[in-house]
Amino acid sequence: MTSTDQKIHLYCIPGLGASTSIFEFIKLPEIFEIHLLPWQTPYKDDTIQSYAQRMCNNIKHDNVILLGVSFGGIMAQEISKIINTKKVIIVSSVKSKYELPKRLQIIRDTKLYKILPTGLLEKVNNWENLVFGETNKKIAKAYEKYLNVMNKQYLDWAIENVLHWKQEEALENIIHIHGSKDHVFPIENIKNPIIIKNATHAAILRRSKWFNEHLPAIIKDKACS
């Protein structure tokens, strides 16, 4: 068995509204120890920085690797500004506010997000209709077990902090993995990612085999083809 002090500690943060179960198919060699960082209900006066600081309280090792998906990728970058990290990997995410698509910039600038009926999303049936539409209810059902952090206070806070993230430039040494068919954060806005061909925003779930094959080499700074 690999001793504890030889382990490579990988802390994983899910996407907006998602539970840590999105990482259930990630299976890495024994040298890696995976830790899950679930979302907490934010305080009313939480900034993204103060929230990141509280998440750091659940990181129990030094010089860890962070892996964040979507909004979790943004949070991983904020955490890396507070603690020492060996590596930061973001998946289906953005490295600066300029990688947000135009439609989200418009929602931000017009403050349309303030009238989103996030309270309705606490009920799964309403969430299916509002997010996926009637024609995609099968997709909604498939992801119901993963997208279940639907507390209104959390959703309101998270949506506002995605749209108003102030990061102007990408941090150094960020590893960005992105699907070529990501419709939430379209690939044309993303600079210098490792591209997973034909993968969507749900790449961490639907392409878990790719991650299991490539993450060990990516973490160890070996080429990924």
mmCIF file with all atom_site columns, C-alpha atoms in Angstrom:
data_model
loop_
_atom_site.group_PDB
_atom_site.id
_atom_site.type_symbol
_atom_site.label_atom_id
_atom_site.label_alt_id
_atom_site.label_comp_id
_atom_site.label_asym_id
_atom_site.label_entity_id
_atom_site.label_seq_id
_atom_site.pdbx_PDB_ins_code
_atom_site.Cartn_x
_atom_site.Cartn_y
_atom_site.Cartn_z
_atom_site.occupancy
_atom_site.B_iso_or_equiv
_atom_site.pdbx_formal_charge
_atom_site.auth_seq_id
_atom_site.auth_comp_id
_atom_site.auth_asym_id
_atom_site.auth_atom_id
_atom_site.pdbx_PDB_model_num
ATOM 1   C CA . MET A 1 1   ? 0.000   0.000  0.000   1.00 0.00 ? 1   MET A CA 1
ATOM 2   C CA . THR A 1 2   ? 1.071   3.589  -0.665  1.00 0.00 ? 2   THR A CA 1
ATOM 3   C CA . SER A 1 3   ? 1.866   5.425  2.573   1.00 0.00 ? 3   SER A CA 1
ATOM 4   C CA . THR A 1 4   ? -0.090  8.582  3.431   1.00 0.00 ? 4   THR A CA 1
ATOM 5   C CA . ASP A 1 5   ? 2.921   10.909 3.084   1.00 0.00 ? 5   ASP A CA 1
ATOM 6   C CA . GLN A 1 6   ? 3.490   9.683  -0.461  1.00 0.00 ? 6   GLN A CA 1
ATOM 7   C CA . LYS A 1 7   ? -0.051  10.344 -1.568  1.00 0.00 ? 7   LYS A CA 1
ATOM 8   C CA . ILE A 1 8   ? -0.871  13.041 -4.121  1.00 0.00 ? 8   ILE A CA 1
ATOM 9   C CA . HIS A 1 9   ? -3.886  14.852 -2.697  1.00 0.00 ? 9   HIS A CA 1
ATOM 10  C CA . LEU A 1 10  ? -6.459  15.975 -5.261  1.00 0.00 ? 10  LEU A CA 1
ATOM 11  C CA . TYR A 1 11  ? -9.271  18.205 -3.986  1.00 0.00 ? 11  TYR A CA 1
ATOM 12  C CA . CYS A 1 12  ? -12.307 18.343 -6.296  1.00 0.00 ? 12  CYS A CA 1
ATOM 13  C CA . ILE A 1 13  ? -14.943 21.099 -6.463  1.00 0.00 ? 13  ILE A CA 1
ATOM 14  C CA . PRO A 1 14  ? -18.196 20.536 -8.414  1.00 0.00 ? 14  PRO A CA 1
ATOM 15  C CA . GLY A 1 15  ? -19.985 22.953 -10.716 1.00 0.00 ? 15  GLY A CA 1
ATOM 16  C CA . LEU A 1 16  ? -22.772 25.409 -9.951  1.00 0.00 ? 16  LEU A CA 1
ATOM 17  C CA . GLY A 1 17  ? -25.709 23.576 -8.408  1.00 0.00 ? 17  GLY A CA 1
ATOM 18  C CA . ALA A 1 18  ? -23.891 20.243 -8.582  1.00 0.00 ? 18  ALA A CA 1
ATOM 19  C CA . SER A 1 19  ? -23.068 17.813 -5.807  1.00 0.00 ? 19  SER A CA 1
ATOM 20  C CA . THR A 1 20  ? -19.701 16.121 -5.399  1.00 0.00 ? 20  THR A CA 1
ATOM 21  C CA . SER A 1 21  ? -21.233 12.960 -6.901  1.00 0.00 ? 21  SER A CA 1
ATOM 22  C CA . ILE A 1 22  ? -20.187 14.313 -10.329 1.00 0.00 ? 22  ILE A CA 1
ATOM 23  C CA . PHE A 1 23  ? -16.752 12.883 -9.515  1.00 0.00 ? 23  PHE A CA 1
ATOM 24  C CA . GLU A 1 24  ? -18.014 9.365  -8.792  1.00 0.00 ? 24  GLU A CA 1
ATOM 25  C CA . PHE A 1 25  ? -16.576 7.941  -12.029 1.00 0.00 ? 25  PHE A CA 1
ATOM 26  C CA . ILE A 1 26  ? -13.108 9.430  -11.558 1.00 0.00 ? 26  ILE A CA 1
ATOM 27  C CA . LYS A 1 27  ? -10.857 6.511  -10.648 1.00 0.00 ? 27  LYS A CA 1
ATOM 28  C CA . LEU A 1 28  ? -7.124  7.242  -10.421 1.00 0.00 ? 28  LEU A CA 1
ATOM 29  C CA . PRO A 1 29  ? -4.097  5.117  -9.478  1.00 0.00 ? 29  PRO A CA 1
ATOM 30  C CA . GLU A 1 30  ? -3.474  4.362  -5.807  1.00 0.00 ? 30  GLU A CA 1
ATOM 31  C CA . ILE A 1 31  ? -0.921  7.150  -5.392  1.00 0.00 ? 31  ILE A CA 1
ATOM 32  C CA . PHE A 1 32  ? -3.738  9.704  -5.759  1.00 0.00 ? 32  PHE A CA 1
ATOM 33  C CA . GLU A 1 33  ? -6.128  10.413 -2.916  1.00 0.00 ? 33  GLU A CA 1
ATOM 34  C CA . ILE A 1 34  ? -9.311  12.212 -3.974  1.00 0.00 ? 34  ILE A CA 1
ATOM 35  C CA . HIS A 1 35  ? -11.005 14.606 -1.556  1.00 0.00 ? 35  HIS A CA 1
ATOM 36  C CA . LEU A 1 36  ? -14.384 16.206 -2.271  1.00 0.00 ? 36  LEU A CA 1
ATOM 37  C CA . LEU A 1 37  ? -15.261 19.809 -1.409  1.00 0.00 ? 37  LEU A CA 1
ATOM 38  C CA . PRO A 1 38  ? -19.054 20.208 -1.352  1.00 0.00 ? 38  PRO A CA 1
ATOM 39  C CA . TRP A 1 39  ? -20.826 23.549 -1.610  1.00 0.00 ? 39  TRP A CA 1
ATOM 40  C CA . GLN A 1 40  ? -21.812 25.319 1.591   1.00 0.00 ? 40  GLN A CA 1
ATOM 41  C CA . THR A 1 41  ? -24.689 27.741 1.984   1.00 0.00 ? 41  THR A CA 1
ATOM 42  C CA . PRO A 1 42  ? -23.090 31.201 1.666   1.00 0.00 ? 42  PRO A CA 1
ATOM 43  C CA . TYR A 1 43  ? -23.539 33.890 4.259   1.00 0.00 ? 43  TYR A CA 1
ATOM 44  C CA . LYS A 1 44  ? -25.482 36.948 3.096   1.00 0.00 ? 44  LYS A CA 1
ATOM 45  C CA . ASP A 1 45  ? -22.369 39.119 3.188   1.00 0.00 ? 45  ASP A CA 1
ATOM 46  C CA . ASP A 1 46  ? -20.037 36.527 1.614   1.00 0.00 ? 46  ASP A CA 1
ATOM 47  C CA . THR A 1 47  ? -17.722 37.719 -1.120  1.00 0.00 ? 47  THR A CA 1
ATOM 48  C CA . ILE A 1 48  ? -16.212 35.111 -3.407  1.00 0.00 ? 48  ILE A CA 1
ATOM 49  C CA . GLN A 1 49  ? -12.958 35.646 -1.491  1.00 0.00 ? 49  GLN A CA 1
ATOM 50  C CA . SER A 1 50  ? -14.496 35.089 1.959   1.00 0.00 ? 50  SER A CA 1
ATOM 51  C CA . TYR A 1 51  ? -16.334 32.025 0.680   1.00 0.00 ? 51  TYR A CA 1
ATOM 52  C CA . ALA A 1 52  ? -13.082 30.646 -0.751  1.00 0.00 ? 52  ALA A CA 1
ATOM 53  C CA . GLN A 1 53  ? -11.434 31.227 2.613   1.00 0.00 ? 53  GLN A CA 1
ATOM 54  C CA . ARG A 1 54  ? -14.091 29.120 4.342   1.00 0.00 ? 54  ARG A CA 1
ATOM 55  C CA . MET A 1 55  ? -13.643 26.344 1.781   1.00 0.00 ? 55  MET A CA 1
ATOM 56  C CA . CYS A 1 56  ? -9.937  26.341 2.640   1.00 0.00 ? 56  CYS A CA 1
ATOM 57  C CA . ASN A 1 57  ? -10.889 25.192 6.141   1.00 0.00 ? 57  ASN A CA 1
ATOM 58  C CA . ASN A 1 58  ? -11.782 21.799 4.644   1.00 0.00 ? 58  ASN A CA 1
ATOM 59  C CA . ILE A 1 59  ? -8.412  21.371 2.929   1.00 0.00 ? 59  ILE A CA 1
ATOM 60  C CA . LYS A 1 60  ? -6.321  19.312 5.343   1.00 0.00 ? 60  LYS A CA 1
ATOM 61  C CA . HIS A 1 61  ? -3.089  18.859 3.378   1.00 0.00 ? 61  HIS A CA 1
ATOM 62  C CA . ASP A 1 62  ? -0.289  21.117 2.141   1.00 0.00 ? 62  ASP A CA 1
ATOM 63  C CA . ASN A 1 63  ? 0.531   21.962 -1.466  1.00 0.00 ? 63  ASN A CA 1
ATOM 64  C CA . VAL A 1 64  ? -2.476  20.141 -2.877  1.00 0.00 ? 64  VAL A CA 1
ATOM 65  C CA . ILE A 1 65  ? -3.836  19.838 -6.396  1.00 0.00 ? 65  ILE A CA 1
ATOM 66  C CA . LEU A 1 66  ? -7.176  21.532 -7.002  1.00 0.00 ? 66  LEU A CA 1
ATOM 67  C CA . LEU A 1 67  ? -9.596  20.359 -9.674  1.00 0.00 ? 67  LEU A CA 1
ATOM 68  C CA . GLY A 1 68  ? -12.676 22.512 -10.208 1.00 0.00 ? 68  GLY A CA 1
ATOM 69  C CA . VAL A 1 69  ? -15.537 22.090 -12.655 1.00 0.00 ? 69  VAL A CA 1
ATOM 70  C CA . SER A 1 70  ? -17.406 25.107 -14.116 1.00 0.00 ? 70  SER A CA 1
ATOM 71  C CA . PHE A 1 71  ? -18.057 27.506 -11.186 1.00 0.00 ? 71  PHE A CA 1
ATOM 72  C CA . GLY A 1 72  ? -15.920 25.135 -9.144  1.00 0.00 ? 72  GLY A CA 1
ATOM 73  C CA . GLY A 1 73  ? -13.072 26.035 -11.499 1.00 0.00 ? 73  GLY A CA 1
ATOM 74  C CA . ILE A 1 74  ? -13.519 29.699 -10.629 1.00 0.00 ? 74  ILE A CA 1
ATOM 75  C CA . MET A 1 75  ? -13.559 28.817 -6.946  1.00 0.00 ? 75  MET A CA 1
ATOM 76  C CA . ALA A 1 76  ? -10.424 26.667 -7.340  1.00 0.00 ? 76  ALA A CA 1
ATOM 77  C CA . GLN A 1 77  ? -8.619  29.704 -8.734  1.00 0.00 ? 77  GLN A CA 1
ATOM 78  C CA . GLU A 1 78  ? -9.793  31.846 -5.816  1.00 0.00 ? 78  GLU A CA 1
ATOM 79  C CA . ILE A 1 79  ? -8.644  29.217 -3.319  1.00 0.00 ? 79  ILE A CA 1
ATOM 80  C CA . SER A 1 80  ? -5.234  29.092 -5.032  1.00 0.00 ? 80  SER A CA 1
ATOM 81  C CA . LYS A 1 81  ? -4.803  32.787 -4.186  1.00 0.00 ? 81  LYS A CA 1
ATOM 82  C CA . ILE A 1 82  ? -5.051  31.909 -0.487  1.00 0.00 ? 82  ILE A CA 1
ATOM 83  C CA . ILE A 1 83  ? -3.127  28.639 -0.064  1.00 0.00 ? 83  ILE A CA 1
ATOM 84  C CA . ASN A 1 84  ? -0.113  27.063 -1.701  1.00 0.00 ? 84  ASN A CA 1
ATOM 85  C CA . THR A 1 85  ? -1.081  24.625 -4.437  1.00 0.00 ? 85  THR A CA 1
ATOM 86  C CA . LYS A 1 86  ? 0.945   22.213 -6.485  1.00 0.00 ? 86  LYS A CA 1
ATOM 87  C CA . LYS A 1 87  ? -1.355  22.583 -9.463  1.00 0.00 ? 87  LYS A CA 1
ATOM 88  C CA . VAL A 1 88  ? -4.767  23.994 -10.388 1.00 0.00 ? 88  VAL A CA 1
ATOM 89  C CA . ILE A 1 89  ? -6.842  22.161 -12.997 1.00 0.00 ? 89  ILE A CA 1
ATOM 90  C CA . ILE A 1 90  ? -10.110 23.629 -14.240 1.00 0.00 ? 90  ILE A CA 1
ATOM 91  C CA . VAL A 1 91  ? -12.664 21.772 -16.342 1.00 0.00 ? 91  VAL A CA 1
ATOM 92  C CA . SER A 1 92  ? -15.502 23.308 -18.398 1.00 0.00 ? 92  SER A CA 1
ATOM 93  C CA . SER A 1 93  ? -14.733 26.660 -16.807 1.00 0.00 ? 93  SER A CA 1
ATOM 94  C CA . VAL A 1 94  ? -13.167 30.074 -17.484 1.00 0.00 ? 94  VAL A CA 1
ATOM 95  C CA . LYS A 1 95  ? -9.845  31.694 -16.564 1.00 0.00 ? 95  LYS A CA 1
ATOM 96  C CA . SER A 1 96  ? -10.977 35.342 -16.699 1.00 0.00 ? 96  SER A CA 1
ATOM 97  C CA . LYS A 1 97  ? -14.138 37.395 -17.076 1.00 0.00 ? 97  LYS A CA 1
ATOM 98  C CA . TYR A 1 98  ? -13.325 37.814 -20.763 1.00 0.00 ? 98  TYR A CA 1
ATOM 99  C CA . GLU A 1 99  ? -13.895 34.112 -21.429 1.00 0.00 ? 99  GLU A CA 1
ATOM 100 C CA . LEU A 1 100 ? -17.568 34.463 -20.478 1.00 0.00 ? 100 LEU A CA 1
ATOM 101 C CA . PRO A 1 101 ? -19.796 34.294 -23.582 1.00 0.00 ? 101 PRO A CA 1
ATOM 102 C CA . LYS A 1 102 ? -21.538 37.446 -24.818 1.00 0.00 ? 102 LYS A CA 1
ATOM 103 C CA . ARG A 1 103 ? -24.975 36.258 -23.683 1.00 0.00 ? 103 ARG A CA 1
ATOM 104 C CA . LEU A 1 104 ? -23.785 36.004 -20.075 1.00 0.00 ? 104 LEU A CA 1
ATOM 105 C CA . GLN A 1 105 ? -22.140 39.407 -20.330 1.00 0.00 ? 105 GLN A CA 1
ATOM 106 C CA . ILE A 1 106 ? -25.475 40.842 -21.487 1.00 0.00 ? 106 ILE A CA 1
ATOM 107 C CA . ILE A 1 107 ? -27.316 39.151 -18.606 1.00 0.00 ? 107 ILE A CA 1
ATOM 108 C CA . ARG A 1 108 ? -24.736 40.650 -16.251 1.00 0.00 ? 108 ARG A CA 1
ATOM 109 C CA . ASP A 1 109 ? -24.815 44.156 -17.713 1.00 0.00 ? 109 ASP A CA 1
ATOM 110 C CA . THR A 1 110 ? -28.616 44.322 -17.881 1.00 0.00 ? 110 THR A CA 1
ATOM 111 C CA . LYS A 1 111 ? -28.986 42.686 -14.432 1.00 0.00 ? 111 LYS A CA 1
ATOM 112 C CA . LEU A 1 112 ? -31.466 40.179 -15.865 1.00 0.00 ? 112 LEU A CA 1
ATOM 113 C CA . TYR A 1 113 ? -30.070 37.586 -13.461 1.00 0.00 ? 113 TYR A CA 1
ATOM 114 C CA . LYS A 1 114 ? -31.758 39.454 -10.610 1.00 0.00 ? 114 LYS A CA 1
ATOM 115 C CA . ILE A 1 115 ? -35.190 38.428 -11.886 1.00 0.00 ? 115 ILE A CA 1
ATOM 116 C CA . LEU A 1 116 ? -34.340 34.762 -12.456 1.00 0.00 ? 116 LEU A CA 1
ATOM 117 C CA . PRO A 1 117 ? -36.861 32.610 -10.540 1.00 0.00 ? 117 PRO A CA 1
ATOM 118 C CA . THR A 1 118 ? -34.167 30.673 -8.678  1.00 0.00 ? 118 THR A CA 1
ATOM 119 C CA . GLY A 1 119 ? -36.578 29.873 -5.840  1.00 0.00 ? 119 GLY A CA 1
ATOM 120 C CA . LEU A 1 120 ? -38.549 27.667 -8.220  1.00 0.00 ? 120 LEU A CA 1
ATOM 121 C CA . LEU A 1 121 ? -35.456 25.605 -8.941  1.00 0.00 ? 121 LEU A CA 1
ATOM 122 C CA . GLU A 1 122 ? -35.603 24.113 -5.454  1.00 0.00 ? 122 GLU A CA 1
ATOM 123 C CA . LYS A 1 123 ? -38.359 21.870 -6.839  1.00 0.00 ? 123 LYS A CA 1
ATOM 124 C CA . VAL A 1 124 ? -37.006 19.340 -9.299  1.00 0.00 ? 124 VAL A CA 1
ATOM 125 C CA . ASN A 1 125 ? -40.022 19.416 -11.615 1.00 0.00 ? 125 ASN A CA 1
ATOM 126 C CA . ASN A 1 126 ? -39.719 23.175 -12.084 1.00 0.00 ? 126 ASN A CA 1
ATOM 127 C CA . TRP A 1 127 ? -35.967 22.859 -12.513 1.00 0.00 ? 127 TRP A CA 1
ATOM 128 C CA . GLU A 1 128 ? -36.473 20.358 -15.341 1.00 0.00 ? 128 GLU A CA 1
ATOM 129 C CA . ASN A 1 129 ? -38.745 22.743 -17.232 1.00 0.00 ? 129 ASN A CA 1
ATOM 130 C CA . LEU A 1 130 ? -36.833 25.967 -16.632 1.00 0.00 ? 130 LEU A CA 1
ATOM 131 C CA . VAL A 1 131 ? -33.328 24.669 -17.271 1.00 0.00 ? 131 VAL A CA 1
ATOM 132 C CA . PHE A 1 132 ? -33.824 21.938 -19.824 1.00 0.00 ? 132 PHE A CA 1
ATOM 133 C CA . GLY A 1 133 ? -37.266 22.504 -21.314 1.00 0.00 ? 133 GLY A CA 1
ATOM 134 C CA . GLU A 1 134 ? -40.009 19.989 -21.908 1.00 0.00 ? 134 GLU A CA 1
ATOM 135 C CA . THR A 1 135 ? -38.196 18.322 -24.819 1.00 0.00 ? 135 THR A CA 1
ATOM 136 C CA . ASN A 1 136 ? -35.158 17.486 -22.683 1.00 0.00 ? 136 ASN A CA 1
ATOM 137 C CA . LYS A 1 137 ? -36.793 16.075 -19.562 1.00 0.00 ? 137 LYS A CA 1
ATOM 138 C CA . LYS A 1 138 ? -34.956 12.775 -20.044 1.00 0.00 ? 138 LYS A CA 1
ATOM 139 C CA . ILE A 1 139 ? -31.653 14.668 -19.868 1.00 0.00 ? 139 ILE A CA 1
ATOM 140 C CA . ALA A 1 140 ? -32.854 16.457 -16.752 1.00 0.00 ? 140 ALA A CA 1
ATOM 141 C CA . LYS A 1 141 ? -33.776 13.168 -15.092 1.00 0.00 ? 141 LYS A CA 1
ATOM 142 C CA . ALA A 1 142 ? -30.382 11.711 -15.964 1.00 0.00 ? 142 ALA A CA 1
ATOM 143 C CA . TYR A 1 143 ? -28.591 14.574 -14.204 1.00 0.00 ? 143 TYR A CA 1
ATOM 144 C CA . GLU A 1 144 ? -31.043 14.954 -11.313 1.00 0.00 ? 144 GLU A CA 1
ATOM 145 C CA . LYS A 1 145 ? -28.798 13.075 -8.881  1.00 0.00 ? 145 LYS A CA 1
ATOM 146 C CA . TYR A 1 146 ? -25.846 15.333 -9.731  1.00 0.00 ? 146 TYR A CA 1
ATOM 147 C CA . LEU A 1 147 ? -27.519 18.754 -9.992  1.00 0.00 ? 147 LEU A CA 1
ATOM 148 C CA . ASN A 1 148 ? -29.235 18.863 -6.654  1.00 0.00 ? 148 ASN A CA 1
ATOM 149 C CA . VAL A 1 149 ? -27.726 21.820 -4.765  1.00 0.00 ? 149 VAL A CA 1
ATOM 150 C CA . MET A 1 150 ? -30.738 24.026 -5.427  1.00 0.00 ? 150 MET A CA 1
ATOM 151 C CA . ASN A 1 151 ? -30.991 26.186 -2.306  1.00 0.00 ? 151 ASN A CA 1
ATOM 152 C CA . LYS A 1 152 ? -32.165 29.643 -3.440  1.00 0.00 ? 152 LYS A CA 1
ATOM 153 C CA . GLN A 1 153 ? -29.670 31.519 -1.260  1.00 0.00 ? 153 GLN A CA 1
ATOM 154 C CA . TYR A 1 154 ? -26.801 29.505 -2.738  1.00 0.00 ? 154 TYR A CA 1
ATOM 155 C CA . LEU A 1 155 ? -28.054 29.806 -6.336  1.00 0.00 ? 155 LEU A CA 1
ATOM 156 C CA . ASP A 1 156 ? -28.568 33.558 -6.149  1.00 0.00 ? 156 ASP A CA 1
ATOM 157 C CA . TRP A 1 157 ? -25.116 34.025 -4.661  1.00 0.00 ? 157 TRP A CA 1
ATOM 158 C CA . ALA A 1 158 ? -23.360 31.667 -7.083  1.00 0.00 ? 158 ALA A CA 1
ATOM 159 C CA . ILE A 1 159 ? -24.978 33.089 -10.239 1.00 0.00 ? 159 ILE A CA 1
ATOM 160 C CA . GLU A 1 160 ? -24.090 36.645 -9.226  1.00 0.00 ? 160 GLU A CA 1
ATOM 161 C CA . ASN A 1 161 ? -20.493 35.674 -8.490  1.00 0.00 ? 161 ASN A CA 1
ATOM 162 C CA . VAL A 1 162 ? -20.039 33.877 -11.811 1.00 0.00 ? 162 VAL A CA 1
ATOM 163 C CA . LEU A 1 163 ? -21.343 36.880 -13.720 1.00 0.00 ? 163 LEU A CA 1
ATOM 164 C CA . HIS A 1 164 ? -19.385 39.442 -11.682 1.00 0.00 ? 164 HIS A CA 1
ATOM 165 C CA . TRP A 1 165 ? -16.097 37.582 -11.347 1.00 0.00 ? 165 TRP A CA 1
ATOM 166 C CA . LYS A 1 166 ? -13.466 40.296 -11.646 1.00 0.00 ? 166 LYS A CA 1
ATOM 167 C CA . GLN A 1 167 ? -10.430 38.303 -12.767 1.00 0.00 ? 167 GLN A CA 1
ATOM 168 C CA . GLU A 1 168 ? -8.851  40.216 -15.647 1.00 0.00 ? 168 GLU A CA 1
ATOM 169 C CA . GLU A 1 169 ? -6.022  37.862 -16.586 1.00 0.00 ? 169 GLU A CA 1
ATOM 170 C CA . ALA A 1 170 ? -5.531  34.126 -16.310 1.00 0.00 ? 170 ALA A CA 1
ATOM 171 C CA . LEU A 1 171 ? -3.418  33.002 -13.379 1.00 0.00 ? 171 LEU A CA 1
ATOM 172 C CA . GLU A 1 172 ? -0.085  31.435 -14.237 1.00 0.00 ? 172 GLU A CA 1
ATOM 173 C CA . ASN A 1 173 ? 0.166   27.666 -14.600 1.00 0.00 ? 173 ASN A CA 1
ATOM 174 C CA . ILE A 1 174 ? -3.581  26.994 -14.781 1.00 0.00 ? 174 ILE A CA 1
ATOM 175 C CA . ILE A 1 175 ? -4.371  23.775 -16.643 1.00 0.00 ? 175 ILE A CA 1
ATOM 176 C CA . HIS A 1 176 ? -7.642  24.212 -18.510 1.00 0.00 ? 176 HIS A CA 1
ATOM 177 C CA . ILE A 1 177 ? -9.536  21.188 -19.880 1.00 0.00 ? 177 ILE A CA 1
ATOM 178 C CA . HIS A 1 178 ? -12.512 22.013 -22.070 1.00 0.00 ? 178 HIS A CA 1
ATOM 179 C CA . GLY A 1 179 ? -14.964 20.230 -24.347 1.00 0.00 ? 179 GLY A CA 1
ATOM 180 C CA . SER A 1 180 ? -15.154 21.299 -27.977 1.00 0.00 ? 180 SER A CA 1
ATOM 181 C CA . LYS A 1 181 ? -18.977 21.278 -27.748 1.00 0.00 ? 181 LYS A CA 1
ATOM 182 C CA . ASP A 1 182 ? -19.390 23.115 -24.451 1.00 0.00 ? 182 ASP A CA 1
ATOM 183 C CA . HIS A 1 183 ? -22.477 25.329 -24.945 1.00 0.00 ? 183 HIS A CA 1
ATOM 184 C CA . VAL A 1 184 ? -22.274 27.032 -21.552 1.00 0.00 ? 184 VAL A CA 1
ATOM 185 C CA . PHE A 1 185 ? -18.744 28.367 -22.073 1.00 0.00 ? 185 PHE A CA 1
ATOM 186 C CA . PRO A 1 186 ? -18.186 28.013 -25.846 1.00 0.00 ? 186 PRO A CA 1
ATOM 187 C CA . ILE A 1 187 ? -14.723 26.876 -26.873 1.00 0.00 ? 187 ILE A CA 1
ATOM 188 C CA . GLU A 1 188 ? -14.173 29.880 -29.159 1.00 0.00 ? 188 GLU A CA 1
ATOM 189 C CA . ASN A 1 189 ? -13.908 32.115 -26.090 1.00 0.00 ? 189 ASN A CA 1
ATOM 190 C CA . ILE A 1 190 ? -11.391 29.881 -24.305 1.00 0.00 ? 190 ILE A CA 1
ATOM 191 C CA . LYS A 1 191 ? -7.650  30.483 -24.601 1.00 0.00 ? 191 LYS A CA 1
ATOM 192 C CA . ASN A 1 192 ? -5.136  27.633 -24.707 1.00 0.00 ? 192 ASN A CA 1
ATOM 193 C CA . PRO A 1 193 ? -7.185  24.736 -23.310 1.00 0.00 ? 193 PRO A CA 1
ATOM 194 C CA . ILE A 1 194 ? -6.574  21.021 -23.520 1.00 0.00 ? 194 ILE A CA 1
ATOM 195 C CA . ILE A 1 195 ? -9.495  20.154 -25.780 1.00 0.00 ? 195 ILE A CA 1
ATOM 196 C CA . ILE A 1 196 ? -11.637 17.049 -25.411 1.00 0.00 ? 196 ILE A CA 1
ATOM 197 C CA . LYS A 1 197 ? -13.121 16.547 -28.861 1.00 0.00 ? 197 LYS A CA 1
ATOM 198 C CA . ASN A 1 198 ? -16.943 16.488 -28.985 1.00 0.00 ? 198 ASN A CA 1
ATOM 199 C CA . ALA A 1 199 ? -17.249 16.782 -25.201 1.00 0.00 ? 199 ALA A CA 1
ATOM 200 C CA . THR A 1 200 ? -19.962 18.997 -23.695 1.00 0.00 ? 200 THR A CA 1
ATOM 201 C CA . HIS A 1 201 ? -20.143 21.024 -20.472 1.00 0.00 ? 201 HIS A CA 1
ATOM 202 C CA . ALA A 1 202 ? -20.805 17.724 -18.672 1.00 0.00 ? 202 ALA A CA 1
ATOM 203 C CA . ALA A 1 203 ? -17.435 16.300 -19.737 1.00 0.00 ? 203 ALA A CA 1
ATOM 204 C CA . ILE A 1 204 ? -16.458 15.315 -16.189 1.00 0.00 ? 204 ILE A CA 1
ATOM 205 C CA . LEU A 1 205 ? -19.431 12.903 -16.180 1.00 0.00 ? 205 LEU A CA 1
ATOM 206 C CA . ARG A 1 206 ? -19.783 11.841 -19.775 1.00 0.00 ? 206 ARG A CA 1
ATOM 207 C CA . ARG A 1 207 ? -16.084 11.554 -20.551 1.00 0.00 ? 207 ARG A CA 1
ATOM 208 C CA . SER A 1 208 ? -14.806 10.183 -17.260 1.00 0.00 ? 208 SER A CA 1
ATOM 209 C CA . LYS A 1 209 ? -12.769 7.544  -19.123 1.00 0.00 ? 209 LYS A CA 1
ATOM 210 C CA . TRP A 1 210 ? -10.769 10.346 -20.758 1.00 0.00 ? 210 TRP A CA 1
ATOM 211 C CA . PHE A 1 211 ? -10.028 11.884 -17.362 1.00 0.00 ? 211 PHE A CA 1
ATOM 212 C CA . ASN A 1 212 ? -9.057  8.542  -15.838 1.00 0.00 ? 212 ASN A CA 1
ATOM 213 C CA . GLU A 1 213 ? -6.641  7.953  -18.717 1.00 0.00 ? 213 GLU A CA 1
ATOM 214 C CA . HIS A 1 214 ? -5.128  11.443 -18.906 1.00 0.00 ? 214 HIS A CA 1
ATOM 215 C CA . LEU A 1 215 ? -5.285  13.074 -15.470 1.00 0.00 ? 215 LEU A CA 1
ATOM 216 C CA . PRO A 1 216 ? -2.301  11.187 -14.008 1.00 0.00 ? 216 PRO A CA 1
ATOM 217 C CA . ALA A 1 217 ? -0.064  12.356 -16.869 1.00 0.00 ? 217 ALA A CA 1
ATOM 218 C CA . ILE A 1 218 ? -1.460  15.905 -16.755 1.00 0.00 ? 218 ILE A CA 1
ATOM 219 C CA . ILE A 1 219 ? -0.794  16.102 -13.029 1.00 0.00 ? 219 ILE A CA 1
ATOM 220 C CA . LYS A 1 220 ? 2.739   14.802 -13.527 1.00 0.00 ? 220 LYS A CA 1
ATOM 221 C CA . ASP A 1 221 ? 3.381   17.356 -16.308 1.00 0.00 ? 221 ASP A CA 1
ATOM 222 C CA . LYS A 1 222 ? 3.570   14.844 -19.110 1.00 0.00 ? 222 LYS A CA 1
ATOM 223 C CA . ALA A 1 223 ? 2.213   15.531 -22.579 1.00 0.00 ? 223 ALA A CA 1
ATOM 224 C CA . CYS A 1 224 ? -1.454  14.861 -23.261 1.00 0.00 ? 224 CYS A CA 1
ATOM 225 C CA . SER A 1 225 ? -2.463  13.790 -26.746 1.00 0.00 ? 225 SER A CA 1
#
